[in-house]
JSON list of C-alpha atoms in Angstrom, two decimals:
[
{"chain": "A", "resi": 59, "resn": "UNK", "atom": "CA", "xyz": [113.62, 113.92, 96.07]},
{"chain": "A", "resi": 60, "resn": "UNK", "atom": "CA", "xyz": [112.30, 117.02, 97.84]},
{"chain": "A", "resi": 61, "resn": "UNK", "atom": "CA", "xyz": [109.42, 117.52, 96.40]},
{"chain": "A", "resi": 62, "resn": "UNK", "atom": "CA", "xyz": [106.91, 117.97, 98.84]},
{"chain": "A", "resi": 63, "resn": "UNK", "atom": "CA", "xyz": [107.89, 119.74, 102.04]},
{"chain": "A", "resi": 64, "resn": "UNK", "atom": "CA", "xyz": [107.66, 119.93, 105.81]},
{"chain": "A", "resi": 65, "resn": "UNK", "atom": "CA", "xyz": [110.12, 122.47, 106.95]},
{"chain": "A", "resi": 66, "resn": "UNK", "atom": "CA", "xyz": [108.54, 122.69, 110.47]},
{"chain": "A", "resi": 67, "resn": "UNK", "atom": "CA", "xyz": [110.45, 119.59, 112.49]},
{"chain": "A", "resi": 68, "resn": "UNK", "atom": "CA", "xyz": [108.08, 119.97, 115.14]},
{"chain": "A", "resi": 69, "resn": "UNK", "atom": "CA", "xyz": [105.34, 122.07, 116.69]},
{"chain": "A", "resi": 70, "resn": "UNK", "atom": "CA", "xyz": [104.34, 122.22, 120.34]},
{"chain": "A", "resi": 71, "resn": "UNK", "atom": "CA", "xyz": [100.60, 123.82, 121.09]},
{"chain": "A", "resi": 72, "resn": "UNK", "atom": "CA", "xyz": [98.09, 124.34, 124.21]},
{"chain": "A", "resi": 73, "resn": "UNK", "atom": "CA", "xyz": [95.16, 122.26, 124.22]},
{"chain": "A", "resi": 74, "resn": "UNK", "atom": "CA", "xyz": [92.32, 124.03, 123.28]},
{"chain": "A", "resi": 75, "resn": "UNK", "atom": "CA", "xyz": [94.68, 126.23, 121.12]},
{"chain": "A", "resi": 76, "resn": "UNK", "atom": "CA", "xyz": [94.55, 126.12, 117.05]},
{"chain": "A", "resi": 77, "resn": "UNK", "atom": "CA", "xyz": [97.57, 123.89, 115.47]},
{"chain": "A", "resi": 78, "resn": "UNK", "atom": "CA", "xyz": [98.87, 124.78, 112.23]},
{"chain": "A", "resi": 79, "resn": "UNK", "atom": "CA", "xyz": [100.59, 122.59, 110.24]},
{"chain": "A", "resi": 80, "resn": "UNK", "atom": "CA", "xyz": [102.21, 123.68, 107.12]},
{"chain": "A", "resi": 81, "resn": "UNK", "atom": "CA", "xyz": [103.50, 122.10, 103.96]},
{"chain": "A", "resi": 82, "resn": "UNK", "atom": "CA", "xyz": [104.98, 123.05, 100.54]},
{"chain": "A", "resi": 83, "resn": "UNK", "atom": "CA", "xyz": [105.40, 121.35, 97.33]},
{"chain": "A", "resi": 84, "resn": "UNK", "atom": "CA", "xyz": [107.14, 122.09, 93.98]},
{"chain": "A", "resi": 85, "resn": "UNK", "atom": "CA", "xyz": [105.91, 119.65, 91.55]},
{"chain": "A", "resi": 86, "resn": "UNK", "atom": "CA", "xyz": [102.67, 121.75, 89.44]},
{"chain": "A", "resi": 87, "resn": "UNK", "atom": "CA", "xyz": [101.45, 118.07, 88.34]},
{"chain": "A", "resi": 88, "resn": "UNK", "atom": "CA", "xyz": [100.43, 116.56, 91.59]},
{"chain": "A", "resi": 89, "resn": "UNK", "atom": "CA", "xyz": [96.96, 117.18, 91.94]},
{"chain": "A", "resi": 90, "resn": "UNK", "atom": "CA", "xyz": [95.79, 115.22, 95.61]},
{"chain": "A", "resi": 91, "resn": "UNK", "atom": "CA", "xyz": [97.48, 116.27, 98.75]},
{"chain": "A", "resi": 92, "resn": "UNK", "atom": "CA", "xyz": [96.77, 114.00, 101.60]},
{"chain": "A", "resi": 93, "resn": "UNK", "atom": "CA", "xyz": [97.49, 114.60, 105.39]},
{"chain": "A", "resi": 94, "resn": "UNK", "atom": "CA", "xyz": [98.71, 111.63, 107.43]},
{"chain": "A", "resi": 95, "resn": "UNK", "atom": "CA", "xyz": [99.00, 111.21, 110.98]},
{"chain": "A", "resi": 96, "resn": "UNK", "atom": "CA", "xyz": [102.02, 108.37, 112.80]},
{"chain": "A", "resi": 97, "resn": "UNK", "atom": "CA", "xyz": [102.27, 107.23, 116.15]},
{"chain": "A", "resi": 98, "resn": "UNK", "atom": "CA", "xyz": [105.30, 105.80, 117.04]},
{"chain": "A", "resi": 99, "resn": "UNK", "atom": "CA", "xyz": [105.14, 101.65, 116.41]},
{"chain": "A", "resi": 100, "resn": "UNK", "atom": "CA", "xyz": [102.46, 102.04, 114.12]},
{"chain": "A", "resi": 101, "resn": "UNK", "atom": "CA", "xyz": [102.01, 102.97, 110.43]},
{"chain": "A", "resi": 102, "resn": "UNK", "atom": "CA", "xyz": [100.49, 106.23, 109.17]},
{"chain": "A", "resi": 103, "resn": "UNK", "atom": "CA", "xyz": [96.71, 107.04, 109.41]},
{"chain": "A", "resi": 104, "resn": "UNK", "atom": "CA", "xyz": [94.75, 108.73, 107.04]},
{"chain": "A", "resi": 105, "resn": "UNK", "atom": "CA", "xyz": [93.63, 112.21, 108.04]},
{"chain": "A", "resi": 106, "resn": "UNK", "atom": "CA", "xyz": [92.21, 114.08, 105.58]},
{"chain": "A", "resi": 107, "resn": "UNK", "atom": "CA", "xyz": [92.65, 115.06, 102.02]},
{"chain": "A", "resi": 108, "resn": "UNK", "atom": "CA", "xyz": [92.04, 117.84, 99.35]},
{"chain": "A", "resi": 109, "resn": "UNK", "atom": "CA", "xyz": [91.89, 117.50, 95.37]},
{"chain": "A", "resi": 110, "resn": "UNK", "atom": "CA", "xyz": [93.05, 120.47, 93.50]},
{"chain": "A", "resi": 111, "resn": "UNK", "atom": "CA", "xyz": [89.87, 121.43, 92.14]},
{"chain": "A", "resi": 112, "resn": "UNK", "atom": "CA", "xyz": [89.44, 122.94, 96.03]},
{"chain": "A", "resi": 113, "resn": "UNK", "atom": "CA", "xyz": [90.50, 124.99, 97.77]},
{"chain": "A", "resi": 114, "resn": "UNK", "atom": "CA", "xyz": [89.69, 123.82, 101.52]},
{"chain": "A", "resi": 115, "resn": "UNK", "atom": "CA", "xyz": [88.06, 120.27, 102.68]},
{"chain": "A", "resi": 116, "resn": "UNK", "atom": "CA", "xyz": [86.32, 120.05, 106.32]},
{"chain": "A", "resi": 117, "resn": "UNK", "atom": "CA", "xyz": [86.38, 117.05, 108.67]},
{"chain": "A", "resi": 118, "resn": "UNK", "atom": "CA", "xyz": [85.04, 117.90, 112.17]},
{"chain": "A", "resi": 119, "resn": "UNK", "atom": "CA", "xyz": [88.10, 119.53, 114.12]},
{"chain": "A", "resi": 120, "resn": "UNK", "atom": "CA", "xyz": [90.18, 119.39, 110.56]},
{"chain": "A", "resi": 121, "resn": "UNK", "atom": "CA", "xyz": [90.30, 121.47, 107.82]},
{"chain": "A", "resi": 122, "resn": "UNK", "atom": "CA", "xyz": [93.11, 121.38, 104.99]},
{"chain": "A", "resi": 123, "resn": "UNK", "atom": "CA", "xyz": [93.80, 124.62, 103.00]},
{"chain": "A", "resi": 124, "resn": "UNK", "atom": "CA", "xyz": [95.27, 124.64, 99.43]},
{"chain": "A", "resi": 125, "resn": "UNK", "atom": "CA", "xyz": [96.73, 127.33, 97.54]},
{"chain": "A", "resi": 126, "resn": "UNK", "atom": "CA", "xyz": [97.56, 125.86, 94.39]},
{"chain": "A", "resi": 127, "resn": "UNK", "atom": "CA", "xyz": [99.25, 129.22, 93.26]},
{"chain": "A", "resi": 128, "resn": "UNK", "atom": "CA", "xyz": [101.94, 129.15, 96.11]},
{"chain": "A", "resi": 129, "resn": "UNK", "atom": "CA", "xyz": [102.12, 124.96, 96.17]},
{"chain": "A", "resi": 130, "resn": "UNK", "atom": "CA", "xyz": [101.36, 125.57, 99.54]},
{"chain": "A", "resi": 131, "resn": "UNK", "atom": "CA", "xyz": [98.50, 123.69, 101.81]},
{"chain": "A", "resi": 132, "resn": "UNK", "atom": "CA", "xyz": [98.10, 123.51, 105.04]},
{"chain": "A", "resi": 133, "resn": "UNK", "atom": "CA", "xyz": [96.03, 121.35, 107.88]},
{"chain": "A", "resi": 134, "resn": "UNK", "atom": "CA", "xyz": [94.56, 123.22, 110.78]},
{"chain": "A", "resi": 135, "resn": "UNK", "atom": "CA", "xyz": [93.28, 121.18, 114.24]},
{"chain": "A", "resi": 136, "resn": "UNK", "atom": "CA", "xyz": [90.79, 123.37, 116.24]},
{"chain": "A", "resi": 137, "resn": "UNK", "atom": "CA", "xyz": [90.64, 122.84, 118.72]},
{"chain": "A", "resi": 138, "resn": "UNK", "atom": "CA", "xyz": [93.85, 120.94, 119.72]},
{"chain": "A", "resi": 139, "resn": "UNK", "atom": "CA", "xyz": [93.59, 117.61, 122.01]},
{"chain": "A", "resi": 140, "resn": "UNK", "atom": "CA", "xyz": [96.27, 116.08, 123.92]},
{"chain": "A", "resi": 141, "resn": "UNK", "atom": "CA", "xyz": [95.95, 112.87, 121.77]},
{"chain": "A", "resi": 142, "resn": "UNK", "atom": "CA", "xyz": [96.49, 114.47, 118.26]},
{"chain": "A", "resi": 143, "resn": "UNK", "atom": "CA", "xyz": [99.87, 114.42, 119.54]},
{"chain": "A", "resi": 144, "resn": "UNK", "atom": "CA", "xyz": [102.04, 112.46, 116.57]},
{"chain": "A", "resi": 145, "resn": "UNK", "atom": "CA", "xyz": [103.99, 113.07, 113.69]},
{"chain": "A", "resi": 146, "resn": "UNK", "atom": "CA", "xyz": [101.80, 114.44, 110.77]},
{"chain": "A", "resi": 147, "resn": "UNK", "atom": "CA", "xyz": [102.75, 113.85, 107.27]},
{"chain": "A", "resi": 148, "resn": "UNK", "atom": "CA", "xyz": [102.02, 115.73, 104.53]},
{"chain": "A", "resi": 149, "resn": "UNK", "atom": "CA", "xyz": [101.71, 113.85, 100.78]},
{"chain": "A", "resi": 150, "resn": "UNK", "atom": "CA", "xyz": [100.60, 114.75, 97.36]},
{"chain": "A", "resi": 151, "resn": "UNK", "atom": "CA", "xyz": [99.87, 112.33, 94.08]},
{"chain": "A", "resi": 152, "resn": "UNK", "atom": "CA", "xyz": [98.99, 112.61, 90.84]},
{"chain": "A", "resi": 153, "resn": "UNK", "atom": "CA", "xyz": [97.41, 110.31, 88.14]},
{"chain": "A", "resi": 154, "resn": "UNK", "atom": "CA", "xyz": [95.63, 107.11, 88.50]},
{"chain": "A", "resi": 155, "resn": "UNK", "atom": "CA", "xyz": [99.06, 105.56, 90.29]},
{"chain": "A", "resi": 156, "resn": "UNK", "atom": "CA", "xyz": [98.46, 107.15, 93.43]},
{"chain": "A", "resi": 157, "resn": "UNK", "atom": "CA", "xyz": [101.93, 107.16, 93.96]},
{"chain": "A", "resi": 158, "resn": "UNK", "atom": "CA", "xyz": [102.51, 109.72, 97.19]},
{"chain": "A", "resi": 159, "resn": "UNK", "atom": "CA", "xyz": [105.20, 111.37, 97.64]},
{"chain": "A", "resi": 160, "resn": "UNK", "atom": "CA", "xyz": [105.89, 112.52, 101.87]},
{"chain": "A", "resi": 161, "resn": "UNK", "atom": "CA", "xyz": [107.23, 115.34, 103.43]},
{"chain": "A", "resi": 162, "resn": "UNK", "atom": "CA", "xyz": [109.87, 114.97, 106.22]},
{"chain": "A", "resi": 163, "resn": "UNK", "atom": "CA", "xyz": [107.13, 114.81, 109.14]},
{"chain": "A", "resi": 164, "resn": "UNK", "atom": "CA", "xyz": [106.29, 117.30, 111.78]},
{"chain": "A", "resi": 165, "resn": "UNK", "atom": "CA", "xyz": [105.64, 116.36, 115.46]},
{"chain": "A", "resi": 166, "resn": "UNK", "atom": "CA", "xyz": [102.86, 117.79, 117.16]},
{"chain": "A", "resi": 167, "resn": "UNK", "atom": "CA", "xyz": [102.61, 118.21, 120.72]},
{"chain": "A", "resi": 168, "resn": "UNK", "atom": "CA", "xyz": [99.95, 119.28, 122.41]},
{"chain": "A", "resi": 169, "resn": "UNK", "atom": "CA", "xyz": [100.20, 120.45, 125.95]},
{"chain": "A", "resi": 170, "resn": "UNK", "atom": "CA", "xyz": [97.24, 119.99, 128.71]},
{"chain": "B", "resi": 4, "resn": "UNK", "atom": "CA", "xyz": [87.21, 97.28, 110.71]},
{"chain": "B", "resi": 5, "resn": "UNK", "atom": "CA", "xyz": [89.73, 95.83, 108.11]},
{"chain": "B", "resi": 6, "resn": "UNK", "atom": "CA", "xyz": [93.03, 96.64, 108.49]},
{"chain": "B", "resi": 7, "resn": "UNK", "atom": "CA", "xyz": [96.33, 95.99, 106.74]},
{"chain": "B", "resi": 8, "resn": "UNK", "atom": "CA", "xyz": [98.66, 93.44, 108.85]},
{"chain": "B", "resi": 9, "resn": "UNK", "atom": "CA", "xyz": [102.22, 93.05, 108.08]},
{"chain": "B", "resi": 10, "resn": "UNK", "atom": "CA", "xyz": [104.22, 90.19, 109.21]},
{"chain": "B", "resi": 11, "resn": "UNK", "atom": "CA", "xyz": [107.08, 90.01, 111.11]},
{"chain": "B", "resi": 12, "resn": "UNK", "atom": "CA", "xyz": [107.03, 93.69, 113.27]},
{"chain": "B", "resi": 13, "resn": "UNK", "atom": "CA", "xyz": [110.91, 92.97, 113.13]},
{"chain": "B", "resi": 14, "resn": "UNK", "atom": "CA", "xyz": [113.19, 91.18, 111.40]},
{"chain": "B", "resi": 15, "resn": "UNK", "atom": "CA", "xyz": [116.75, 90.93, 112.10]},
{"chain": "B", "resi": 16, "resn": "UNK", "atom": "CA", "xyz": [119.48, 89.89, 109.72]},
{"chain": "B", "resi": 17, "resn": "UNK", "atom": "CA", "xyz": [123.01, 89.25, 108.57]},
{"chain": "B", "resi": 18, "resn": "UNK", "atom": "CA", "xyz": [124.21, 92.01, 105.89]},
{"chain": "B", "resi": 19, "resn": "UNK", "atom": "CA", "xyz": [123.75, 89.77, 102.15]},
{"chain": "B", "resi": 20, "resn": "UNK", "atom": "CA", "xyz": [121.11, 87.99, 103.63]},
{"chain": "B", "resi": 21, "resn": "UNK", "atom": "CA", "xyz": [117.50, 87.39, 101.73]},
{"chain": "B", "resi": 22, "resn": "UNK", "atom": "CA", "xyz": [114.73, 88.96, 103.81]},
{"chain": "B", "resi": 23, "resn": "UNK", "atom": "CA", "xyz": [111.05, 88.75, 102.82]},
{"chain": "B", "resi": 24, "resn": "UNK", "atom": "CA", "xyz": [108.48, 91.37, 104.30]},
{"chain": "B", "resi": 25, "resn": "UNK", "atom": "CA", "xyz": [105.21, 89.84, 104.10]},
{"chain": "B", "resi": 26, "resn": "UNK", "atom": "CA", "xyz": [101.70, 92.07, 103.79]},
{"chain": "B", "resi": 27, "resn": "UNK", "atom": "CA", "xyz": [98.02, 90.88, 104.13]},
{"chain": "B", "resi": 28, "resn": "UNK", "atom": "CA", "xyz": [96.24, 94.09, 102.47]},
{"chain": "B", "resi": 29, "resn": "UNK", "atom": "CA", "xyz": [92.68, 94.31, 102.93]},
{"chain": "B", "resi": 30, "resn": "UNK", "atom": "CA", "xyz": [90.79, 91.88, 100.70]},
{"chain": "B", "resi": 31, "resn": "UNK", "atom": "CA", "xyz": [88.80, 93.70, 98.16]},
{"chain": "B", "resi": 32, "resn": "UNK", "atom": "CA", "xyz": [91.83, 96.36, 97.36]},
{"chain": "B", "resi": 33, "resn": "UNK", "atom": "CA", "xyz": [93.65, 96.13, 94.10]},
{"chain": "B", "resi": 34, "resn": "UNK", "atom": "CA", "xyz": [96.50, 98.45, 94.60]},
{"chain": "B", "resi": 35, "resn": "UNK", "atom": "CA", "xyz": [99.17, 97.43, 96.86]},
{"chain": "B", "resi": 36, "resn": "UNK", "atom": "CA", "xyz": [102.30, 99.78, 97.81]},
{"chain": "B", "resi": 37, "resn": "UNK", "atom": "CA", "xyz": [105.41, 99.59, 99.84]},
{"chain": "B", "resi": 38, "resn": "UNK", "atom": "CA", "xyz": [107.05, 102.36, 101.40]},
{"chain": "B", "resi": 39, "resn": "UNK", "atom": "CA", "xyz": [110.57, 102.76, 103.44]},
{"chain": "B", "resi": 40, "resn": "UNK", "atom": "CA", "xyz": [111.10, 104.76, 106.26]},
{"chain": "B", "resi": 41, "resn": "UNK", "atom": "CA", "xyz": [114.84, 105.03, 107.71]},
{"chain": "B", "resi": 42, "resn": "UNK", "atom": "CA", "xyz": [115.11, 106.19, 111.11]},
{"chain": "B", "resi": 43, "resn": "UNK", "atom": "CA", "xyz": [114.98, 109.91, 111.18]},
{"chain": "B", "resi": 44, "resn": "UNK", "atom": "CA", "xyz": [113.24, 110.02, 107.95]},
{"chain": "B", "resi": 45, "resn": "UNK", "atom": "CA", "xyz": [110.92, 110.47, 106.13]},
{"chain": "B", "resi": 46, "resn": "UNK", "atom": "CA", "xyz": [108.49, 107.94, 104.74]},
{"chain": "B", "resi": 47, "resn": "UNK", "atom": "CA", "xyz": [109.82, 106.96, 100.65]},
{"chain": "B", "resi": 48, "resn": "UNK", "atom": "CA", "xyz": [107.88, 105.13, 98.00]},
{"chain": "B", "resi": 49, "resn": "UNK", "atom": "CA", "xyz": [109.21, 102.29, 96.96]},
{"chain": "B", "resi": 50, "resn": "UNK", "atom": "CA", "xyz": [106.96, 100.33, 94.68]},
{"chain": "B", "resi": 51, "resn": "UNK", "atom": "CA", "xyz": [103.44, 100.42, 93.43]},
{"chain": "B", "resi": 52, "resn": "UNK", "atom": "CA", "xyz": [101.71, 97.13, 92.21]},
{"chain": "B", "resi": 53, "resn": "UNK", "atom": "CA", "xyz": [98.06, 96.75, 90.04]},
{"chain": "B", "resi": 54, "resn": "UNK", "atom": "CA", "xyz": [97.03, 93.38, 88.33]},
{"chain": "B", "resi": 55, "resn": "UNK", "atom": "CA", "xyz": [99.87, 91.70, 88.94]},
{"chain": "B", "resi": 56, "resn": "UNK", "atom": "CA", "xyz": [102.33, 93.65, 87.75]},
{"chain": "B", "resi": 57, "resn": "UNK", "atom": "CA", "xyz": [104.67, 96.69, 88.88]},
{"chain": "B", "resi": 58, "resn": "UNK", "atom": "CA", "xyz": [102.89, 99.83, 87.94]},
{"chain": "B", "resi": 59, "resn": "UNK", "atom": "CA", "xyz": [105.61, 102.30, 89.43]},
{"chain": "B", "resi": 60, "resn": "UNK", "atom": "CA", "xyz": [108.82, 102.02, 90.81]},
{"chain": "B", "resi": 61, "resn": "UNK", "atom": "CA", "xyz": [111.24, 104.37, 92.75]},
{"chain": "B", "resi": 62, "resn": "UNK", "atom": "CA", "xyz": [115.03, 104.39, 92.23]},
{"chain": "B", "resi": 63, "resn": "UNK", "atom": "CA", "xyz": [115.33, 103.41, 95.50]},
{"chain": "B", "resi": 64, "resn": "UNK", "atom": "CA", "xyz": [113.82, 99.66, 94.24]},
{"chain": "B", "resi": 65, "resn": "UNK", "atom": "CA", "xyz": [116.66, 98.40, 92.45]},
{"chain": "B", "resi": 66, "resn": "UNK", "atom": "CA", "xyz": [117.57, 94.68, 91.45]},
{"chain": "B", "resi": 67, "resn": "UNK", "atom": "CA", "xyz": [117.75, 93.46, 94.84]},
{"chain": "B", "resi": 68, "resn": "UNK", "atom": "CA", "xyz": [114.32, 94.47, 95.55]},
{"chain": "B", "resi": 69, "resn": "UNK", "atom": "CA", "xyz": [111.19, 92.53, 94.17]},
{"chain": "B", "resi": 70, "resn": "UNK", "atom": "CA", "xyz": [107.70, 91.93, 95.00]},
{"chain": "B", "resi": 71, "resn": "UNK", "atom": "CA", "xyz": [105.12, 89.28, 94.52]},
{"chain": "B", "resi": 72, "resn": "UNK", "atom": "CA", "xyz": [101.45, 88.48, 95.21]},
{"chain": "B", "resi": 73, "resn": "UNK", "atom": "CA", "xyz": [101.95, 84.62, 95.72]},
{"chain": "B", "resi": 74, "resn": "UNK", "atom": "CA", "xyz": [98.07, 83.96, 96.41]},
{"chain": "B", "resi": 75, "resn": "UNK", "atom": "CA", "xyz": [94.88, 86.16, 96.67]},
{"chain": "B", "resi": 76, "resn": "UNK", "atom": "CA", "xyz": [96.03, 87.46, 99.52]},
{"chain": "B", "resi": 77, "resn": "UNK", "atom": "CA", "xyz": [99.49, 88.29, 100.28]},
{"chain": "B", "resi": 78, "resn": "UNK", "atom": "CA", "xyz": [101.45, 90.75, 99.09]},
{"chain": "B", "resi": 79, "resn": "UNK", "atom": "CA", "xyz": [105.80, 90.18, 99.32]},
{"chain": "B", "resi": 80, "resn": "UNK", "atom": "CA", "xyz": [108.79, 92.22, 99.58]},
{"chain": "B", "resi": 81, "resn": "UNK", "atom": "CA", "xyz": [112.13, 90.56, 99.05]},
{"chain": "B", "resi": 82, "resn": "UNK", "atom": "CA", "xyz": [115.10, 91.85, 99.75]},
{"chain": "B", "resi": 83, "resn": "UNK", "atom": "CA", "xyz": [117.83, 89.64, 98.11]},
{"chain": "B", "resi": 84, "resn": "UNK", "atom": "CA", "xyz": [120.70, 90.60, 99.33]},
{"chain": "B", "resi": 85, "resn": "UNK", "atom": "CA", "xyz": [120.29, 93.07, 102.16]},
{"chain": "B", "resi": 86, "resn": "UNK", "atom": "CA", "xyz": [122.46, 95.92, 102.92]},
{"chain": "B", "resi": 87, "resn": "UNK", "atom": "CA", "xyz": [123.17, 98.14, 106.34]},
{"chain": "B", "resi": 88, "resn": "UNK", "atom": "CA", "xyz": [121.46, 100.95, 104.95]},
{"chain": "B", "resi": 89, "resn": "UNK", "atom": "CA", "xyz": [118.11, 98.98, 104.09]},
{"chain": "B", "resi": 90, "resn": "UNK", "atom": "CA", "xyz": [117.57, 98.90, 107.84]},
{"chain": "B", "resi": 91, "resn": "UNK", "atom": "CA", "xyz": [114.17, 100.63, 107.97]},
{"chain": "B", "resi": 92, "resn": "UNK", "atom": "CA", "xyz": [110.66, 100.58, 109.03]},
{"chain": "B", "resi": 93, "resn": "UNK", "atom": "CA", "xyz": [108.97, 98.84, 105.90]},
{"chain": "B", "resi": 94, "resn": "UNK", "atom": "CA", "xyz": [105.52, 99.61, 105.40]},
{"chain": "B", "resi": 95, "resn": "UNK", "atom": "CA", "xyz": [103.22, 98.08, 103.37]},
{"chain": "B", "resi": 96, "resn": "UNK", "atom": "CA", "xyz": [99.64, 100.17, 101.71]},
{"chain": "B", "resi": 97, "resn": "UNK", "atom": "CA", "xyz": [96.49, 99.49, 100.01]},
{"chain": "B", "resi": 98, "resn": "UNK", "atom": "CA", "xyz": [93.50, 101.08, 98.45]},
{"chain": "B", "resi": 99, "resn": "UNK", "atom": "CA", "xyz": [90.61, 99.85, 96.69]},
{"chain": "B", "resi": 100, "resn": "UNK", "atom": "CA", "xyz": [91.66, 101.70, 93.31]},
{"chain": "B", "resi": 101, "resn": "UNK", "atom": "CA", "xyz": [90.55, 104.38, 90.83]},
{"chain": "B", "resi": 102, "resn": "UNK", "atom": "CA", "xyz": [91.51, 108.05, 91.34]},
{"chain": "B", "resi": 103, "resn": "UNK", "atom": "CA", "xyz": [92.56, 109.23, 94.73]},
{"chain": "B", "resi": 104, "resn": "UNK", "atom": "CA", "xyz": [91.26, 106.98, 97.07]},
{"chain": "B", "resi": 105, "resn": "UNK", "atom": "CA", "xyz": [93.28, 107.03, 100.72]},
{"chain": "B", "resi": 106, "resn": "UNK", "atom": "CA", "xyz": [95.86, 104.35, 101.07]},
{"chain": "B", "resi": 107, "resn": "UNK", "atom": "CA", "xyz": [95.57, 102.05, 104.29]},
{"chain": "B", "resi": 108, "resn": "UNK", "atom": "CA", "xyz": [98.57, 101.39, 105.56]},
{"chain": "B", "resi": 109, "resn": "UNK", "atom": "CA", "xyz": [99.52, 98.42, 107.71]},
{"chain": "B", "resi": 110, "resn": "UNK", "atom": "CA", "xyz": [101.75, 99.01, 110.78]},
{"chain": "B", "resi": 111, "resn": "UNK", "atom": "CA", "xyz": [105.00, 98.17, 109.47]},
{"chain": "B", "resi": 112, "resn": "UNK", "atom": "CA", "xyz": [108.28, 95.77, 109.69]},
{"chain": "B", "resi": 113, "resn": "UNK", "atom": "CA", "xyz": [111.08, 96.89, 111.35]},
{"chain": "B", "resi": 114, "resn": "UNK", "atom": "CA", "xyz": [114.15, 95.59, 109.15]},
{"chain": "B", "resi": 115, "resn": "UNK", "atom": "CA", "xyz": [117.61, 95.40, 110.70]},
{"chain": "B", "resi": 116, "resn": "UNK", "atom": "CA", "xyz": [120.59, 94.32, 109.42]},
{"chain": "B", "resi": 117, "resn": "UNK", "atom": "CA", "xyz": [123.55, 93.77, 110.95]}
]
């Protein structure tokens, strides 16, 4: 089941810098991409999220792009802290279910 | 702040052994989920649950998997007969319902079985 995407395993940034984190997704029905963020020993964390009627959501030093045409979204940090380093995970849903489907995970590191 | 708590952080057990992953999800949420992840992996849906009753399943939650809201509070995973490749961190989600809200997610069970 590959149906949402992280093909980035890991990312390494300067603090201060802009982080980029990118995922993909194939199924046209899901219609609420969330962004997720792990430290090790604990569960996930919600982030932020976007519903497909937009096409960017702000949150302070987050902002999540979507480009419903490519099935492509993305979450930008700016700037980067040492302690957003963690795994972020990408998910999508659709329907009343909620049901998310992850991506794989990519670990941010951000360098001081 | 209210937060999800899972009970045991790890569990160890004999392969064919029942194991049951217990979840407290926060108290006024009405959709409970459990997700897998396997080391290395990535995080998989396993099960959604609404009014007391299995709303969505993955093939990944076959007959030895089942799940149970004993009281008003808890929320179960049972694994009857455990395999090696069930070892995983187990997580266990909630939200308070309707479209799109964020799930909460507790901070797991580590499963191993040996």
């Amino acid at each position: 089941d590959q149906q949402v995407k992280q093909n980035s395993p890991s990312l390494s940034v300067q603090e201060g810098r802009i982080s980029i984190l990118n995922c993909d997704y194939t199924n046209s029905m899901f219609d609420y991409f969330l962004w997720y963020k792990k430290y090790p020993a604990e569960g996930p964390t919600f982030l932020i999220s976007i519903s497909s009627i937009k096409d960017k959501n702000e949150d302070g030093r987050f902002t999540v792009f979507l480009n419903k045409s490519a099935k492509h979204l993305s979450l930008h940090i700016v700037p980067s802290q040492p302690g957003d380093s963690a795994v972020y995970f990408c998910a999508a849903s659709q329907d009343w279910n909620n049901d998310m489907r992850f991506g794989a995970g990519t670990r941010l590191t951000v360098k001081p | 702040e209210p937060e999800v708590t899972q009970t045991p952080s790890h569990q160890v057990t004999q392969m064919g052994q029942e194991v049951i992953l217990r979840c407290v999800p926060i108290s006024n949420h009405l959709y409970f989920y459990w997700y897998r992840q396997i080391l290395g992996q990535k995080v998989e849906f396993l099960v959604s649950f609404y009014n007391n009753e299995i709303s969505e399943k993955s093939e990944i939650f076959d007959d030895q998997f089942s799940v149970e809201r004993p009281d008003g509070s808890n929320f179960t995973l049972k694994i009857r007969s455990t395999k090696l490749e069930d070892s995983a961190m187990y997580f266990c989600a909630s939200t308070a319902g309707g479209p799109y809200n964020e799930q909460f997610f507790g901070p797991g069970t580590r499963l191993t079985v040996l």
